Amino acid sequence: MAIVDTEERYAGAFDTVTCPVCGSDEWTHLVYQGVFCATCNTRCTLREPSGDQGFIAEFDSQYTWSVEEAEPIPETDEYGALASGKWLGTESRGYDRYWFSAYAAHVDGCESEWEPAWDRETVTAEAD
C-alpha cells in the first residue's frame, strides 16, 4: 500500500492538450516540478473548473526554450508570460476546447497579436 494515495483526476487530458507555444503534443512529467512540453519546455498546470466536467490548463512560458516553430506567450509586468484555456468533457466522451486566452489580452495598454499554435496553423493553411 502506498504511503500517499493519489487520484488521476485529468485522465486523458494530455492526450488532448497541445502546447500553445509550439504546437507539440508530447509532454514530460518531472516529479515534484510539473508537466513540461517536450519540445519547447513550456510548463502546463491543470486544475478543476468550478461546476463543470473538464479541466483548466494554465501555460507558463517563463521556462520556454527558444525553438524555431515556437512563439512565446506575451509577457506582462502584472502576470508574466501566462495563458490559460478551458476544456469541457470527460475522458470517455472526449474533451473540447471551450475557450483559450493569454493573460496579456486582458491587460490595459498591452497590445498583443499572439495566437496559440493551433490558430497559427489554421491561418497558414488558409493562406495556402
GROMACS .gro file of N, CA and C in nm:
model
  384
    1MET      N    1   0.084  -0.118   0.000
    1MET     CA    2   0.000   0.000   0.000
    1MET      C    3   0.089   0.125   0.000
    2ALA      N    4   0.053   0.219  -0.083
    2ALA     CA    5   0.131   0.342  -0.093
    2ALA      C    6   0.112   0.428   0.031
    3ILE      N    7   0.214   0.506   0.061
    3ILE     CA    8   0.207   0.597   0.175
    3ILE      C    9   0.104   0.707   0.149
    4VAL      N   10   0.102   0.757   0.026
    4VAL     CA   11   0.010   0.864  -0.012
    4VAL      C   12  -0.078   0.812  -0.126
    5ASP      N   13  -0.208   0.822  -0.111
    5ASP     CA   14  -0.298   0.783  -0.218
    5ASP      C   15  -0.307   0.897  -0.319
    6THR      N   16  -0.302   0.861  -0.445
    6THR     CA   17  -0.314   0.963  -0.550
    6THR      C   18  -0.435   0.931  -0.636
    7GLU      N   19  -0.484   1.031  -0.704
    7GLU     CA   20  -0.602   1.015  -0.788
    7GLU      C   21  -0.571   1.078  -0.924
    8GLU      N   22  -0.602   1.005  -1.031
    8GLU     CA   23  -0.584   1.056  -1.166
    8GLU      C   24  -0.708   1.136  -1.203
    9ARG      N   25  -0.706   1.267  -1.176
    9ARG     CA   26  -0.825   1.349  -1.197
    9ARG      C   27  -0.844   1.391  -1.343
   10TYR      N   28  -0.737   1.400  -1.416
   10TYR     CA   29  -0.746   1.452  -1.552
   10TYR      C   30  -0.702   1.346  -1.651
   11ALA      N   31  -0.756   1.225  -1.637
   11ALA     CA   32  -0.719   1.115  -1.725
   11ALA      C   33  -0.743   1.154  -1.871
   12GLY      N   34  -0.644   1.136  -1.954
   12GLY     CA   35  -0.657   1.167  -2.096
   12GLY      C   36  -0.637   1.312  -2.132
   13ALA      N   37  -0.619   1.399  -2.035
   13ALA     CA   38  -0.606   1.542  -2.065
   13ALA      C   39  -0.485   1.571  -2.153
   14PHE      N   40  -0.372   1.507  -2.122
   14PHE     CA   41  -0.252   1.535  -2.200
   14PHE      C   42  -0.250   1.461  -2.333
   15ASP      N   43  -0.352   1.379  -2.360
   15ASP     CA   44  -0.371   1.325  -2.494
   15ASP      C   45  -0.443   1.426  -2.581
   16THR      N   46  -0.511   1.522  -2.518
   16THR     CA   47  -0.592   1.622  -2.587
   16THR      C   48  -0.519   1.755  -2.603
   17VAL      N   49  -0.450   1.799  -2.498
   17VAL     CA   50  -0.389   1.931  -2.495
   17VAL      C   51  -0.262   1.934  -2.579
   18THR      N   52  -0.252   2.035  -2.664
   18THR     CA   53  -0.127   2.060  -2.736
   18THR      C   54  -0.068   2.190  -2.684
   19CYS      N   55   0.060   2.205  -2.697
   19CYS     CA   56   0.129   2.324  -2.648
   19CYS      C   57   0.089   2.446  -2.731
   20PRO      N   58   0.044   2.554  -2.668
   20PRO     CA   59   0.005   2.673  -2.744
   20PRO      C   60   0.125   2.750  -2.797
   21VAL      N   61   0.244   2.721  -2.748
   21VAL     CA   62   0.364   2.792  -2.791
   21VAL      C   63   0.422   2.732  -2.918
   22CYS      N   64   0.435   2.598  -2.921
   22CYS     CA   65   0.499   2.534  -3.037
   22CYS      C   66   0.409   2.434  -3.110
   23GLY      N   67   0.296   2.395  -3.050
   23GLY     CA   68   0.204   2.302  -3.114
   23GLY      C   69   0.233   2.156  -3.088
   24SER      N   70   0.334   2.124  -3.008
   24SER     CA   71   0.368   1.985  -2.979
   24SER      C   72   0.262   1.921  -2.891
   25ASP      N   73   0.245   1.789  -2.907
   25ASP     CA   74   0.153   1.716  -2.821
   25ASP      C   75   0.227   1.618  -2.730
   26GLU      N   76   0.357   1.636  -2.717
   26GLU     CA   77   0.437   1.550  -2.630
   26GLU      C   78   0.470   1.624  -2.502
   27TRP      N   79   0.442   1.560  -2.388
   27TRP     CA   80   0.460   1.622  -2.257
   27TRP      C   81   0.551   1.536  -2.171
   28THR      N   82   0.629   1.600  -2.085
   28THR     CA   83   0.719   1.532  -1.993
   28THR      C   84   0.681   1.570  -1.851
   29HIS      N   85   0.658   1.468  -1.767
   29HIS     CA   86   0.625   1.494  -1.627
   29HIS      C   87   0.751   1.479  -1.544
   30LEU      N   88   0.795   1.587  -1.483
   30LEU     CA   89   0.908   1.585  -1.392
   30LEU      C   90   0.853   1.583  -1.251
   31VAL      N   91   0.879   1.477  -1.179
   31VAL     CA   92   0.824   1.459  -1.044
   31VAL      C   93   0.862   1.578  -0.957
   32TYR      N   94   0.765   1.632  -0.887
   32TYR     CA   95   0.777   1.748  -0.798
   32TYR      C   96   0.805   1.879  -0.870
   33GLN      N   97   0.812   1.878  -1.002
   33GLN     CA   98   0.838   2.001  -1.078
   33GLN      C   99   0.720   2.043  -1.163
   34GLY      N  100   0.652   1.946  -1.224
   34GLY     CA  101   0.538   1.978  -1.307
   34GLY      C  102   0.543   1.905  -1.440
   35VAL      N  103   0.456   1.947  -1.532
   35VAL     CA  104   0.448   1.889  -1.665
   35VAL      C  105   0.496   1.995  -1.764
   36PHE      N  106   0.588   1.954  -1.851
   36PHE     CA  107   0.651   2.047  -1.946
   36PHE      C  108   0.639   1.993  -2.087
   37CYS      N  109   0.628   2.085  -2.184
   37CYS     CA  110   0.628   2.047  -2.325
   37CYS      C  111   0.764   1.987  -2.357
   38ALA      N  112   0.765   1.872  -2.423
   38ALA     CA  113   0.890   1.804  -2.455
   38ALA      C  114   0.970   1.878  -2.562
   39THR      N  115   0.905   1.966  -2.638
   39THR     CA  116   0.974   2.037  -2.745
   39THR      C  117   1.028   2.172  -2.701
   40CYS      N  118   0.944   2.254  -2.634
   40CYS     CA  119   0.985   2.391  -2.602
   40CYS      C  120   0.993   2.421  -2.453
   41ASN      N  121   0.956   2.323  -2.369
   41ASN     CA  122   0.967   2.334  -2.223
   41ASN      C  123   0.865   2.429  -2.158
   42THR      N  124   0.758   2.463  -2.227
   42THR     CA  125   0.652   2.543  -2.166
   42THR      C  126   0.585   2.458  -2.057
   43ARG      N  127   0.563   2.518  -1.941
   43ARG     CA  128   0.504   2.444  -1.829
   43ARG      C  129   0.353   2.449  -1.836
   44CYS      N  130   0.289   2.337  -1.803
   44CYS     CA  131   0.143   2.328  -1.804
   44CYS      C  132   0.095   2.279  -1.668
   45THR      N  133  -0.003   2.349  -1.613
   45THR     CA  134  -0.065   2.310  -1.487
   45THR      C  135  -0.214   2.291  -1.513
   46LEU      N  136  -0.271   2.183  -1.462
   46LEU     CA  137  -0.414   2.157  -1.478
   46LEU      C  138  -0.485   2.176  -1.346
   47ARG      N  139  -0.608   2.226  -1.352
   47ARG     CA  140  -0.691   2.237  -1.232
   47ARG      C  141  -0.837   2.219  -1.272
   48GLU      N  142  -0.920   2.199  -1.172
   48GLU     CA  143  -1.062   2.175  -1.197
   48GLU      C  144  -1.138   2.306  -1.213
   49PRO      N  145  -1.231   2.313  -1.308
   49PRO     CA  146  -1.320   2.428  -1.316
   49PRO      C  147  -1.430   2.412  -1.212
   50SER      N  148  -1.488   2.521  -1.170
   50SER     CA  149  -1.595   2.510  -1.070
   50SER      C  150  -1.726   2.473  -1.140
   51GLY      N  151  -1.778   2.356  -1.106
   51GLY     CA  152  -1.909   2.316  -1.153
   51GLY      C  153  -1.915   2.248  -1.289
   52ASP      N  154  -1.806   2.241  -1.363
   52ASP     CA  155  -1.808   2.179  -1.496
   52ASP      C  156  -1.721   2.055  -1.497
   53GLN      N  157  -1.754   1.961  -1.586
   53GLN     CA  158  -1.665   1.849  -1.608
   53GLN      C  159  -1.560   1.892  -1.709
   54GLY      N  160  -1.436   1.862  -1.681
   54GLY     CA  161  -1.328   1.901  -1.769
   54GLY      C  162  -1.211   1.952  -1.687
   55PHE      N  163  -1.135   2.042  -1.745
   55PHE     CA  164  -1.019   2.097  -1.673
   55PHE      C  165  -0.982   2.233  -1.730
   56ILE      N  166  -0.909   2.309  -1.653
   56ILE     CA  167  -0.850   2.434  -1.696
   56ILE      C  168  -0.700   2.412  -1.702
   57ALA      N  169  -0.640   2.446  -1.814
   57ALA     CA  170  -0.496   2.433  -1.831
   57ALA      C  171  -0.433   2.572  -1.830
   58GLU      N  172  -0.329   2.588  -1.751
   58GLU     CA  173  -0.256   2.714  -1.747
   58GLU      C  174  -0.116   2.689  -1.800
   59PHE      N  175  -0.074   2.771  -1.894
   59PHE     CA  176   0.056   2.756  -1.959
   59PHE      C  177   0.146   2.872  -1.919
   60ASP      N  178   0.268   2.840  -1.880
   60ASP     CA  179   0.364   2.940  -1.835
   60ASP      C  180   0.487   2.931  -1.924
   61SER      N  181   0.513   3.035  -2.002
   61SER     CA  182   0.629   3.029  -2.091
   61SER      C  183   0.753   3.094  -2.030
   62GLN      N  184   0.751   3.111  -1.898
   62GLN     CA  185   0.871   3.157  -1.828
   62GLN      C  186   0.985   3.058  -1.849
   63TYR      N  187   0.952   2.931  -1.868
   63TYR     CA  188   1.050   2.824  -1.881
   63TYR      C  189   1.078   2.786  -2.026
   64THR      N  190   1.013   2.852  -2.121
   64THR     CA  191   1.019   2.813  -2.262
   64THR      C  192   1.157   2.834  -2.321
   65TRP      N  193   1.200   2.731  -2.397
   65TRP     CA  194   1.325   2.741  -2.472
   65TRP      C  195   1.294   2.803  -2.607
   66SER      N  196   1.395   2.861  -2.667
   66SER     CA  197   1.380   2.918  -2.800
   66SER      C  198   1.391   2.806  -2.903
   67VAL      N  199   1.281   2.779  -2.972
   67VAL     CA  200   1.280   2.681  -3.080
   67VAL      C  201   1.219   2.745  -3.204
   68GLU      N  202   1.250   2.690  -3.318
   68GLU     CA  203   1.214   2.752  -3.445
   68GLU      C  204   1.065   2.777  -3.464
   69GLU      N  205   0.981   2.680  -3.433
   69GLU     CA  206   0.837   2.692  -3.457
   69GLU      C  207   0.762   2.762  -3.344
   70ALA      N  208   0.830   2.793  -3.235
   70ALA     CA  209   0.763   2.846  -3.116
   70ALA      C  210   0.749   2.998  -3.121
   71GLU      N  211   0.640   3.046  -3.064
   71GLU     CA  212   0.619   3.189  -3.044
   71GLU      C  213   0.574   3.206  -2.899
   72PRO      N  214   0.666   3.252  -2.810
   72PRO     CA  215   0.635   3.257  -2.666
   72PRO      C  216   0.512   3.342  -2.636
   73ILE      N  217   0.447   3.307  -2.527
   73ILE     CA  218   0.332   3.382  -2.479
   73ILE      C  219   0.378   3.522  -2.439
   74PRO      N  220   0.306   3.626  -2.475
   74PRO     CA  221   0.350   3.762  -2.439
   74PRO      C  222   0.354   3.782  -2.288
   75GLU      N  223   0.454   3.854  -2.244
   75GLU     CA  224   0.475   3.875  -2.101
   75GLU      C  225   0.422   4.012  -2.059
   76THR      N  226   0.363   4.016  -1.941
   76THR     CA  227   0.319   4.143  -1.884
   76THR      C  228   0.382   4.158  -1.746
   77ASP      N  229   0.394   4.282  -1.699
   77ASP     CA  230   0.451   4.307  -1.567
   77ASP      C  231   0.363   4.246  -1.458
   78GLU      N  232   0.233   4.249  -1.480
   78GLU     CA  233   0.139   4.204  -1.378
   78GLU      C  234   0.129   4.052  -1.366
   79TYR      N  235   0.125   3.983  -1.481
   79TYR     CA  236   0.101   3.838  -1.480
   79TYR      C  237   0.219   3.754  -1.525
   80GLY      N  238   0.316   3.810  -1.591
   80GLY     CA  239   0.421   3.730  -1.651
   80GLY      C  240   0.373   3.675  -1.784
   81ALA      N  241   0.434   3.568  -1.829
   81ALA     CA  242   0.401   3.509  -1.959
   81ALA      C  243   0.306   3.391  -1.939
   82LEU      N  244   0.178   3.420  -1.917
   82LEU     CA  245   0.079   3.316  -1.887
   82LEU      C  246  -0.036   3.317  -1.987
   83ALA      N  247  -0.088   3.200  -2.013
   83ALA     CA  248  -0.210   3.184  -2.092
   83ALA      C  249  -0.286   3.067  -2.032
   84SER      N  250  -0.417   3.066  -2.050
   84SER     CA  251  -0.494   2.954  -1.997
   84SER      C  252  -0.613   2.925  -2.087
   85GLY      N  253  -0.666   2.806  -2.071
   85GLY     CA  254  -0.781   2.765  -2.150
   85GLY      C  255  -0.864   2.665  -2.074
   86LYS      N  256  -0.987   2.649  -2.118
   86LYS     CA  257  -1.079   2.556  -2.052
   86LYS      C  258  -1.123   2.452  -2.153
   87TRP      N  259  -1.113   2.325  -2.113
   87TRP     CA  260  -1.158   2.213  -2.192
   87TRP      C  261  -1.273   2.146  -2.117
   88LEU      N  262  -1.385   2.124  -2.186
   88LEU     CA  263  -1.501   2.060  -2.124
   88LEU      C  264  -1.512   1.916  -2.172
   89GLY      N  265  -1.562   1.829  -2.084
   89GLY     CA  266  -1.585   1.690  -2.122
   89GLY      C  267  -1.524   1.594  -2.023
   90THR      N  268  -1.519   1.469  -2.064
   90THR     CA  269  -1.459   1.362  -1.984
   90THR      C  270  -1.372   1.279  -2.077
   91GLU      N  271  -1.288   1.194  -2.016
   91GLU     CA  272  -1.202   1.111  -2.099
   91GLU      C  273  -1.284   1.019  -2.189
   92SER      N  274  -1.392   0.962  -2.137
   92SER     CA  275  -1.472   0.868  -2.217
   92SER      C  276  -1.549   0.937  -2.329
   93ARG      N  277  -1.594   1.058  -2.308
   93ARG     CA  278  -1.669   1.132  -2.411
   93ARG      C  279  -1.580   1.218  -2.498
   94GLY      N  280  -1.461   1.248  -2.449
   94GLY     CA  281  -1.370   1.336  -2.521
   94GLY      C  282  -1.376   1.477  -2.466
   95TYR      N  283  -1.271   1.551  -2.489
   95TYR     CA  284  -1.263   1.689  -2.442
   95TYR      C  285  -1.272   1.785  -2.561
   96ASP      N  286  -1.341   1.896  -2.542
   96ASP     CA  287  -1.349   2.002  -2.643
   96ASP      C  288  -1.302   2.131  -2.581
   97ARG      N  289  -1.220   2.206  -2.655
   97ARG     CA  290  -1.172   2.335  -2.605
   97ARG      C  291  -1.288   2.433  -2.603
   98TYR      N  292  -1.314   2.491  -2.488
   98TYR     CA  293  -1.424   2.584  -2.468
   98TYR      C  294  -1.377   2.728  -2.490
   99TRP      N  295  -1.265   2.764  -2.432
   99TRP     CA  296  -1.206   2.896  -2.454
   99TRP      C  297  -1.056   2.890  -2.428
  100PHE      N  298  -0.985   2.989  -2.480
  100PHE     CA  299  -0.841   3.000  -2.459
  100PHE      C  300  -0.802   3.147  -2.469
  101SER      N  301  -0.712   3.192  -2.381
  101SER     CA  302  -0.671   3.332  -2.385
  101SER      C  303  -0.536   3.351  -2.316
  102ALA      N  304  -0.458   3.443  -2.367
  102ALA     CA  305  -0.335   3.486  -2.300
  102ALA      C  306  -0.372   3.595  -2.201
  103TYR      N  307  -0.309   3.596  -2.086
  103TYR     CA  308  -0.339   3.696  -1.985
  103TYR      C  309  -0.313   3.837  -2.038
  104ALA      N  310  -0.217   3.851  -2.130
  104ALA     CA  311  -0.185   3.981  -2.186
  104ALA      C  312  -0.304   4.044  -2.258
  105ALA      N  313  -0.394   3.961  -2.307
  105ALA     CA  314  -0.512   4.012  -2.378
  105ALA      C  315  -0.605   4.089  -2.285
  106HIS      N  316  -0.589   4.071  -2.153
  106HIS     CA  317  -0.679   4.135  -2.057
  106HIS      C  318  -0.614   4.251  -1.982
  107VAL      N  319  -0.494   4.289  -2.020
  107VAL     CA  320  -0.423   4.396  -1.952
  107VAL      C  321  -0.432   4.523  -2.037
  108ASP      N  322  -0.479   4.632  -1.976
  108ASP     CA  323  -0.491   4.759  -2.047
  108ASP      C  324  -0.353   4.806  -2.093
  109GLY      N  325  -0.347   4.854  -2.214
  109GLY     CA  326  -0.222   4.909  -2.266
  109GLY      C  327  -0.128   4.805  -2.323
  110CYS      N  328  -0.165   4.679  -2.320
  110CYS     CA  329  -0.080   4.573  -2.374
  110CYS      C  330  -0.141   4.525  -2.506
  111GLU      N  331  -0.079   4.563  -2.616
  111GLU     CA  332  -0.128   4.520  -2.746
  111GLU      C  333  -0.051   4.397  -2.788
  112SER      N  334  -0.123   4.290  -2.812
  112SER     CA  335  -0.058   4.164  -2.847
  112SER      C  336  -0.134   4.098  -2.960
  113GLU      N  337  -0.061   4.055  -3.061
  113GLU     CA  338  -0.122   3.981  -3.170
  113GLU      C  339  -0.090   3.833  -3.160
  114TRP      N  340  -0.044   3.789  -3.042
  114TRP     CA  341  -0.008   3.649  -3.023
  114TRP      C  342  -0.130   3.561  -3.034
  115GLU      N  343  -0.112   3.447  -3.099
  115GLU     CA  344  -0.216   3.346  -3.110
  115GLU      C  345  -0.156   3.212  -3.072
  116PRO      N  346  -0.235   3.123  -3.013
  116PRO     CA  347  -0.182   2.989  -2.983
  116PRO      C  348  -0.145   2.915  -3.111
  117ALA      N  349  -0.058   2.816  -3.100
  117ALA     CA  350  -0.005   2.744  -3.215
  117ALA      C  351  -0.115   2.687  -3.304
  118TRP      N  352  -0.224   2.636  -3.245
  118TRP     CA  353  -0.329   2.576  -3.327
  118TRP      C  354  -0.398   2.679  -3.414
  119ASP      N  355  -0.408   2.806  -3.372
  119ASP     CA  356  -0.465   2.910  -3.457
  119ASP      C  357  -0.365   2.957  -3.562
  120ARG      N  358  -0.238   2.957  -3.529
  120ARG     CA  359  -0.136   2.995  -3.627
  120ARG      C  360  -0.134   2.896  -3.743
  121GLU      N  361  -0.151   2.767  -3.716
  121GLU     CA  362  -0.154   2.667  -3.822
  121GLU      C  363  -0.275   2.686  -3.912
  122THR      N  364  -0.388   2.722  -3.854
  122THR     CA  365  -0.511   2.745  -3.931
  122THR      C  366  -0.493   2.863  -4.025
  123VAL      N  367  -0.434   2.971  -3.975
  123VAL     CA  368  -0.412   3.089  -4.060
  123VAL      C  369  -0.317   3.054  -4.174
  124THR      N  370  -0.212   2.977  -4.147
  124THR     CA  371  -0.118   2.937  -4.251
  124THR      C  372  -0.187   2.849  -4.355
  125ALA      N  373  -0.270   2.757  -4.310
  125ALA     CA  374  -0.340   2.667  -4.401
  125ALA      C  375  -0.439   2.745  -4.490
  126GLU      N  376  -0.505   2.845  -4.433
  126GLU     CA  377  -0.600   2.924  -4.510
  126GLU      C  378  -0.528   3.010  -4.613
  127ALA      N  379  -0.407   3.058  -4.583
  127ALA     CA  380  -0.331   3.142  -4.674
  127ALA      C  381  -0.286   3.062  -4.797
  128ASP      N  382  -0.262   2.930  -4.777
  128ASP     CA  383  -0.218   2.845  -4.888
  128ASP      C  384  -0.336   2.815  -4.975
   0.00000   0.00000   0.00000
